[in-house]
Amino acid sequence: MSLNSSAAKPVSIAPWLSVRNGTKAVDFYKAAFGATEAFRLDAPDGGVVARLCVDGAEFWLGDESPEHQNFSPESLNGGTVRMVLSVPDPDAMFQRAIKAGANEVSPVAEQHGWRVGRVVDPFGHHWEIARELSS
């Protein structure tokens, strides 16, 4: 039996970023990457859960909740994953992210068959902004 029958939706994996101040995070990702909101739930306590899309690539974010073992990189003093955002023009997206408040970790350059640079967003998540180079 296939887990992905023709009648079912396609399989996907979407990361969920734990952040402090989810409302500001949503605003940052909109400004930095042109993200749009596909879903949003605002909690009475000010917390937020949102599904964001960057040209069809989805990711989720929510305010950290230590009671559920969800910690932001700020609480952990670093993260455990890096996000890879593949885009047609990594130089432009890199500059857009910097202008929105990200900090440069490594500048955009060609390496290992990719044009890639890395930023850290204001919430502690590292983003490789890249495009694979043609052979």
Short mmCIF file of N, CA and C in Angstrom, two decimals:
data_model
loop_
_atom_site.label_atom_id
_atom_site.label_comp_id
_atom_site.label_asym_id
_atom_site.label_seq_id
_atom_site.Cartn_x
_atom_site.Cartn_y
_atom_site.Cartn_z
N MET A 1 0.84 -1.17 0.00
CA MET A 1 0.00 0.00 0.00
C MET A 1 0.89 1.24 0.00
N SER A 2 0.64 2.15 -0.91
CA SER A 2 1.41 3.38 -1.01
C SER A 2 0.88 4.40 -0.02
N LEU A 3 1.79 5.11 0.60
CA LEU A 3 1.40 6.18 1.50
C LEU A 3 0.99 7.43 0.73
N ASN A 4 1.31 7.47 -0.56
CA ASN A 4 1.03 8.64 -1.37
C ASN A 4 0.23 8.23 -2.60
N SER A 5 -1.02 7.86 -2.41
CA SER A 5 -1.85 7.44 -3.53
C SER A 5 -2.19 8.64 -4.39
N SER A 6 -2.65 8.37 -5.61
CA SER A 6 -2.94 9.46 -6.54
C SER A 6 -4.07 10.35 -6.04
N ALA A 7 -4.94 9.85 -5.17
CA ALA A 7 -6.04 10.66 -4.63
C ALA A 7 -5.59 11.53 -3.46
N ALA A 8 -4.46 11.20 -2.86
CA ALA A 8 -3.98 11.95 -1.70
C ALA A 8 -3.15 13.15 -2.14
N LYS A 9 -3.03 14.10 -1.24
CA LYS A 9 -2.16 15.24 -1.49
C LYS A 9 -0.72 14.76 -1.52
N PRO A 10 0.16 15.46 -2.26
CA PRO A 10 1.56 15.05 -2.30
C PRO A 10 2.22 15.18 -0.92
N VAL A 11 3.21 14.38 -0.69
CA VAL A 11 3.97 14.45 0.56
C VAL A 11 4.83 15.71 0.55
N SER A 12 4.90 16.36 1.68
CA SER A 12 5.80 17.50 1.81
C SER A 12 6.34 17.54 3.23
N ILE A 13 7.45 18.21 3.38
CA ILE A 13 8.03 18.45 4.70
C ILE A 13 8.24 19.95 4.81
N ALA A 14 7.73 20.53 5.87
CA ALA A 14 7.88 21.96 6.08
C ALA A 14 8.46 22.20 7.47
N PRO A 15 9.54 22.92 7.56
CA PRO A 15 10.11 23.22 8.87
C PRO A 15 9.19 24.13 9.68
N TRP A 16 9.30 24.02 11.00
CA TRP A 16 8.56 24.87 11.93
C TRP A 16 9.61 25.56 12.79
N LEU A 17 9.70 26.87 12.67
CA LEU A 17 10.67 27.64 13.43
C LEU A 17 10.06 28.12 14.73
N SER A 18 10.73 27.86 15.83
CA SER A 18 10.32 28.40 17.11
C SER A 18 11.04 29.73 17.30
N VAL A 19 10.28 30.76 17.66
CA VAL A 19 10.83 32.10 17.79
C VAL A 19 10.30 32.76 19.05
N ARG A 20 10.96 33.82 19.43
CA ARG A 20 10.39 34.73 20.42
C ARG A 20 9.76 35.86 19.63
N ASN A 21 8.58 36.25 19.99
CA ASN A 21 7.85 37.33 19.35
C ASN A 21 7.47 36.98 17.91
N GLY A 22 6.56 36.04 17.78
CA GLY A 22 6.12 35.56 16.48
C GLY A 22 5.54 36.63 15.58
N THR A 23 4.87 37.62 16.15
CA THR A 23 4.30 38.69 15.34
C THR A 23 5.40 39.44 14.60
N LYS A 24 6.48 39.78 15.30
CA LYS A 24 7.61 40.45 14.66
C LYS A 24 8.29 39.52 13.65
N ALA A 25 8.33 38.23 13.95
CA ALA A 25 8.96 37.27 13.04
C ALA A 25 8.19 37.21 11.72
N VAL A 26 6.86 37.17 11.79
CA VAL A 26 6.06 37.15 10.57
C VAL A 26 6.37 38.39 9.74
N ASP A 27 6.41 39.55 10.39
CA ASP A 27 6.71 40.80 9.67
C ASP A 27 8.11 40.76 9.05
N PHE A 28 9.08 40.22 9.79
CA PHE A 28 10.45 40.12 9.25
C PHE A 28 10.48 39.24 8.00
N TYR A 29 9.90 38.06 8.06
CA TYR A 29 9.97 37.14 6.91
C TYR A 29 9.23 37.69 5.70
N LYS A 30 8.20 38.48 5.93
CA LYS A 30 7.52 39.14 4.82
C LYS A 30 8.47 40.15 4.17
N ALA A 31 9.14 40.95 4.99
CA ALA A 31 10.05 41.97 4.46
C ALA A 31 11.32 41.36 3.87
N ALA A 32 11.87 40.37 4.54
CA ALA A 32 13.17 39.80 4.13
C ALA A 32 13.07 38.90 2.92
N PHE A 33 12.01 38.08 2.85
CA PHE A 33 11.92 37.05 1.81
C PHE A 33 10.68 37.17 0.94
N GLY A 34 9.85 38.18 1.18
CA GLY A 34 8.62 38.31 0.41
C GLY A 34 7.60 37.24 0.77
N ALA A 35 7.67 36.73 1.99
CA ALA A 35 6.75 35.67 2.42
C ALA A 35 5.32 36.18 2.46
N THR A 36 4.39 35.28 2.22
CA THR A 36 2.96 35.57 2.36
C THR A 36 2.39 34.63 3.41
N GLU A 37 1.33 35.06 4.06
CA GLU A 37 0.67 34.24 5.07
C GLU A 37 -0.34 33.31 4.41
N ALA A 38 -0.18 32.01 4.62
CA ALA A 38 -1.16 31.03 4.14
C ALA A 38 -2.12 30.65 5.27
N PHE A 39 -1.68 30.83 6.50
CA PHE A 39 -2.48 30.50 7.68
C PHE A 39 -1.92 31.30 8.84
N ARG A 40 -2.79 31.75 9.71
CA ARG A 40 -2.33 32.46 10.91
C ARG A 40 -3.35 32.28 12.02
N LEU A 41 -2.83 32.02 13.21
CA LEU A 41 -3.64 31.89 14.41
C LEU A 41 -3.00 32.77 15.48
N ASP A 42 -3.73 33.79 15.92
CA ASP A 42 -3.24 34.67 16.97
C ASP A 42 -3.87 34.25 18.29
N ALA A 43 -3.03 34.01 19.27
CA ALA A 43 -3.49 33.59 20.59
C ALA A 43 -3.80 34.82 21.45
N PRO A 44 -4.69 34.67 22.43
CA PRO A 44 -5.03 35.79 23.31
C PRO A 44 -3.82 36.36 24.05
N ASP A 45 -2.80 35.51 24.30
CA ASP A 45 -1.62 35.98 25.03
C ASP A 45 -0.61 36.70 24.13
N GLY A 46 -0.95 36.90 22.85
CA GLY A 46 -0.04 37.59 21.94
C GLY A 46 0.80 36.66 21.09
N GLY A 47 0.78 35.37 21.39
CA GLY A 47 1.53 34.41 20.60
C GLY A 47 0.90 34.22 19.23
N VAL A 48 1.66 33.67 18.32
CA VAL A 48 1.17 33.45 16.97
C VAL A 48 1.70 32.12 16.44
N VAL A 49 0.89 31.49 15.61
CA VAL A 49 1.30 30.35 14.79
C VAL A 49 0.97 30.74 13.37
N ALA A 50 1.93 30.61 12.46
CA ALA A 50 1.68 31.01 11.08
C ALA A 50 2.35 30.05 10.11
N ARG A 51 1.68 29.81 8.99
CA ARG A 51 2.28 29.09 7.86
C ARG A 51 2.57 30.15 6.81
N LEU A 52 3.83 30.26 6.44
CA LEU A 52 4.27 31.26 5.48
C LEU A 52 4.75 30.59 4.21
N CYS A 53 4.64 31.30 3.10
CA CYS A 53 5.07 30.78 1.79
C CYS A 53 6.00 31.79 1.12
N VAL A 54 7.08 31.28 0.55
CA VAL A 54 7.97 32.07 -0.28
C VAL A 54 7.94 31.41 -1.66
N ASP A 55 7.22 32.00 -2.58
CA ASP A 55 7.05 31.44 -3.93
C ASP A 55 6.68 29.96 -3.90
N GLY A 56 5.75 29.58 -3.03
CA GLY A 56 5.26 28.21 -2.96
C GLY A 56 6.00 27.32 -1.96
N ALA A 57 7.15 27.74 -1.49
CA ALA A 57 7.90 26.97 -0.48
C ALA A 57 7.36 27.38 0.89
N GLU A 58 6.85 26.40 1.64
CA GLU A 58 6.20 26.70 2.92
C GLU A 58 7.10 26.42 4.12
N PHE A 59 6.89 27.24 5.14
CA PHE A 59 7.44 26.95 6.46
C PHE A 59 6.50 27.53 7.49
N TRP A 60 6.59 27.00 8.68
CA TRP A 60 5.75 27.43 9.80
C TRP A 60 6.61 28.16 10.81
N LEU A 61 5.96 28.96 11.63
CA LEU A 61 6.64 29.53 12.79
C LEU A 61 5.63 29.68 13.90
N GLY A 62 6.15 29.67 15.09
CA GLY A 62 5.33 29.86 16.26
C GLY A 62 6.18 30.34 17.42
N ASP A 63 5.54 31.01 18.34
CA ASP A 63 6.27 31.43 19.54
C ASP A 63 6.73 30.20 20.30
N GLU A 64 7.92 30.30 20.85
CA GLU A 64 8.46 29.16 21.60
C GLU A 64 7.53 28.82 22.75
N SER A 65 7.52 27.54 23.10
CA SER A 65 6.71 27.08 24.23
C SER A 65 7.51 26.01 24.98
N PRO A 66 8.31 26.45 25.94
CA PRO A 66 9.14 25.50 26.69
C PRO A 66 8.35 24.35 27.30
N GLU A 67 7.08 24.59 27.64
CA GLU A 67 6.26 23.52 28.21
C GLU A 67 6.01 22.39 27.20
N HIS A 68 6.21 22.68 25.91
CA HIS A 68 6.07 21.66 24.85
C HIS A 68 7.42 21.29 24.24
N GLN A 69 8.50 21.68 24.89
CA GLN A 69 9.86 21.41 24.43
C GLN A 69 10.20 22.12 23.12
N ASN A 70 9.57 23.27 22.84
CA ASN A 70 9.86 24.08 21.66
C ASN A 70 10.61 25.32 22.11
N PHE A 71 11.88 25.40 21.75
CA PHE A 71 12.74 26.49 22.18
C PHE A 71 13.28 27.24 20.97
N SER A 72 13.37 28.54 21.09
CA SER A 72 13.95 29.35 20.03
C SER A 72 15.48 29.29 20.14
N PRO A 73 16.19 29.63 19.05
CA PRO A 73 17.65 29.69 19.14
C PRO A 73 18.12 30.66 20.22
N GLU A 74 17.33 31.69 20.51
CA GLU A 74 17.70 32.63 21.57
C GLU A 74 17.76 31.93 22.92
N SER A 75 16.85 31.00 23.18
CA SER A 75 16.85 30.27 24.45
C SER A 75 17.97 29.24 24.49
N LEU A 76 18.29 28.67 23.33
CA LEU A 76 19.31 27.63 23.26
C LEU A 76 20.71 28.18 23.05
N ASN A 77 20.82 29.50 22.86
CA ASN A 77 22.10 30.13 22.53
C ASN A 77 22.67 29.55 21.23
N GLY A 78 21.80 29.36 20.25
CA GLY A 78 22.17 28.82 18.94
C GLY A 78 21.11 27.86 18.47
N GLY A 79 21.13 27.55 17.19
CA GLY A 79 20.14 26.65 16.62
C GLY A 79 20.71 25.29 16.31
N THR A 80 19.83 24.39 15.92
CA THR A 80 20.27 23.04 15.59
C THR A 80 20.16 22.73 14.10
N VAL A 81 19.58 23.64 13.33
CA VAL A 81 19.46 23.45 11.88
C VAL A 81 19.73 24.77 11.18
N ARG A 82 20.05 24.67 9.88
CA ARG A 82 20.12 25.83 9.01
C ARG A 82 19.06 25.66 7.94
N MET A 83 18.46 26.74 7.56
CA MET A 83 17.49 26.73 6.47
C MET A 83 18.24 27.01 5.18
N VAL A 84 17.88 26.32 4.11
CA VAL A 84 18.43 26.60 2.79
C VAL A 84 17.30 27.15 1.94
N LEU A 85 17.44 28.38 1.52
CA LEU A 85 16.45 29.05 0.68
C LEU A 85 17.04 29.17 -0.71
N SER A 86 16.59 28.33 -1.63
CA SER A 86 17.08 28.35 -3.01
C SER A 86 16.21 29.30 -3.81
N VAL A 87 16.84 30.28 -4.42
CA VAL A 87 16.12 31.31 -5.18
C VAL A 87 16.88 31.61 -6.47
N PRO A 88 16.20 32.18 -7.46
CA PRO A 88 16.87 32.50 -8.71
C PRO A 88 18.00 33.53 -8.57
N ASP A 89 17.84 34.51 -7.66
CA ASP A 89 18.84 35.58 -7.49
C ASP A 89 19.24 35.69 -6.02
N PRO A 90 20.21 34.87 -5.59
CA PRO A 90 20.58 34.90 -4.17
C PRO A 90 21.18 36.24 -3.74
N ASP A 91 21.86 36.93 -4.65
CA ASP A 91 22.45 38.23 -4.28
C ASP A 91 21.36 39.22 -3.87
N ALA A 92 20.29 39.30 -4.67
CA ALA A 92 19.20 40.23 -4.37
C ALA A 92 18.47 39.83 -3.09
N MET A 93 18.19 38.53 -2.92
CA MET A 93 17.48 38.08 -1.72
C MET A 93 18.35 38.29 -0.48
N PHE A 94 19.64 38.06 -0.60
CA PHE A 94 20.58 38.28 0.51
C PHE A 94 20.51 39.74 0.95
N GLN A 95 20.58 40.66 -0.01
CA GLN A 95 20.54 42.09 0.32
C GLN A 95 19.19 42.49 0.91
N ARG A 96 18.13 41.89 0.41
CA ARG A 96 16.80 42.16 0.95
C ARG A 96 16.72 41.74 2.41
N ALA A 97 17.28 40.57 2.72
CA ALA A 97 17.28 40.08 4.11
C ALA A 97 18.10 40.99 5.02
N ILE A 98 19.25 41.44 4.54
CA ILE A 98 20.09 42.35 5.33
C ILE A 98 19.32 43.65 5.60
N LYS A 99 18.70 44.18 4.56
CA LYS A 99 17.94 45.43 4.71
C LYS A 99 16.80 45.27 5.71
N ALA A 100 16.21 44.07 5.78
CA ALA A 100 15.10 43.81 6.71
C ALA A 100 15.56 43.57 8.14
N GLY A 101 16.88 43.40 8.35
CA GLY A 101 17.38 43.24 9.72
C GLY A 101 18.20 42.00 9.99
N ALA A 102 18.43 41.16 8.97
CA ALA A 102 19.30 40.00 9.17
C ALA A 102 20.75 40.47 9.24
N ASN A 103 21.61 39.64 9.80
CA ASN A 103 23.04 39.93 9.86
C ASN A 103 23.81 38.95 8.99
N GLU A 104 24.80 39.45 8.29
CA GLU A 104 25.63 38.62 7.43
C GLU A 104 26.50 37.68 8.25
N VAL A 105 26.49 36.41 7.88
CA VAL A 105 27.40 35.43 8.46
C VAL A 105 28.54 35.20 7.46
N SER A 106 28.19 34.97 6.20
CA SER A 106 29.19 34.87 5.13
C SER A 106 28.59 35.47 3.87
N PRO A 107 29.39 36.25 3.13
CA PRO A 107 28.86 36.92 1.94
C PRO A 107 28.53 35.94 0.83
N VAL A 108 27.71 36.38 -0.09
CA VAL A 108 27.37 35.56 -1.25
C VAL A 108 28.63 35.39 -2.11
N ALA A 109 28.91 34.13 -2.44
CA ALA A 109 30.08 33.80 -3.26
C ALA A 109 29.82 32.47 -3.95
N GLU A 110 30.64 32.15 -4.92
CA GLU A 110 30.53 30.86 -5.60
C GLU A 110 31.42 29.85 -4.87
N GLN A 111 30.80 28.73 -4.50
CA GLN A 111 31.54 27.67 -3.84
C GLN A 111 30.81 26.34 -4.00
N HIS A 112 31.56 25.32 -4.30
CA HIS A 112 31.04 23.95 -4.41
C HIS A 112 29.87 23.83 -5.38
N GLY A 113 29.91 24.59 -6.48
CA GLY A 113 28.86 24.52 -7.48
C GLY A 113 27.61 25.32 -7.15
N TRP A 114 27.71 26.18 -6.16
CA TRP A 114 26.58 27.00 -5.75
C TRP A 114 27.00 28.46 -5.65
N ARG A 115 26.06 29.36 -5.82
CA ARG A 115 26.22 30.76 -5.44
C ARG A 115 25.43 30.87 -4.14
N VAL A 116 26.13 31.15 -3.04
CA VAL A 116 25.51 31.03 -1.72
C VAL A 116 26.11 32.02 -0.73
N GLY A 117 25.25 32.52 0.14
CA GLY A 117 25.68 33.34 1.27
C GLY A 117 24.81 32.97 2.46
N ARG A 118 25.25 33.35 3.65
CA ARG A 118 24.48 32.99 4.85
C ARG A 118 24.21 34.21 5.70
N VAL A 119 22.96 34.29 6.20
CA VAL A 119 22.56 35.32 7.15
C VAL A 119 21.98 34.64 8.38
N VAL A 120 21.96 35.41 9.46
CA VAL A 120 21.24 34.98 10.66
C VAL A 120 20.14 36.01 10.87
N ASP A 121 18.92 35.53 11.04
CA ASP A 121 17.80 36.45 11.19
C ASP A 121 17.74 36.98 12.63
N PRO A 122 16.91 37.99 12.88
CA PRO A 122 16.85 38.57 14.24
C PRO A 122 16.38 37.60 15.32
N PHE A 123 15.93 36.40 14.93
CA PHE A 123 15.41 35.43 15.88
C PHE A 123 16.38 34.27 16.10
N GLY A 124 17.57 34.36 15.47
CA GLY A 124 18.62 33.38 15.69
C GLY A 124 18.69 32.25 14.67
N HIS A 125 17.82 32.25 13.65
CA HIS A 125 17.84 31.19 12.64
C HIS A 125 18.80 31.55 11.51
N HIS A 126 19.60 30.57 11.10
CA HIS A 126 20.56 30.77 10.02
C HIS A 126 19.93 30.34 8.70
N TRP A 127 20.13 31.16 7.67
CA TRP A 127 19.58 30.94 6.34
C TRP A 127 20.70 30.96 5.32
N GLU A 128 20.86 29.87 4.61
CA GLU A 128 21.73 29.81 3.44
C GLU A 128 20.85 30.27 2.27
N ILE A 129 21.22 31.34 1.61
CA ILE A 129 20.46 31.84 0.47
C ILE A 129 21.29 31.49 -0.76
N ALA A 130 20.72 30.65 -1.64
CA ALA A 130 21.56 30.02 -2.64
C ALA A 130 20.87 29.77 -3.96
N ARG A 131 21.70 29.48 -4.97
CA ARG A 131 21.26 29.00 -6.28
C ARG A 131 22.34 28.06 -6.78
N GLU A 132 21.90 26.88 -7.21
CA GLU A 132 22.85 25.93 -7.78
C GLU A 132 23.29 26.46 -9.14
N LEU A 133 24.59 26.37 -9.38
CA LEU A 133 25.14 26.87 -10.65
C LEU A 133 25.01 25.78 -11.71
N SER A 134 24.75 26.20 -12.93
CA SER A 134 24.63 25.24 -14.03
C SER A 134 25.99 24.66 -14.37
N SER A 135 25.97 23.42 -14.82
CA SER A 135 27.23 22.75 -15.18
C SER A 135 27.70 23.22 -16.54
#
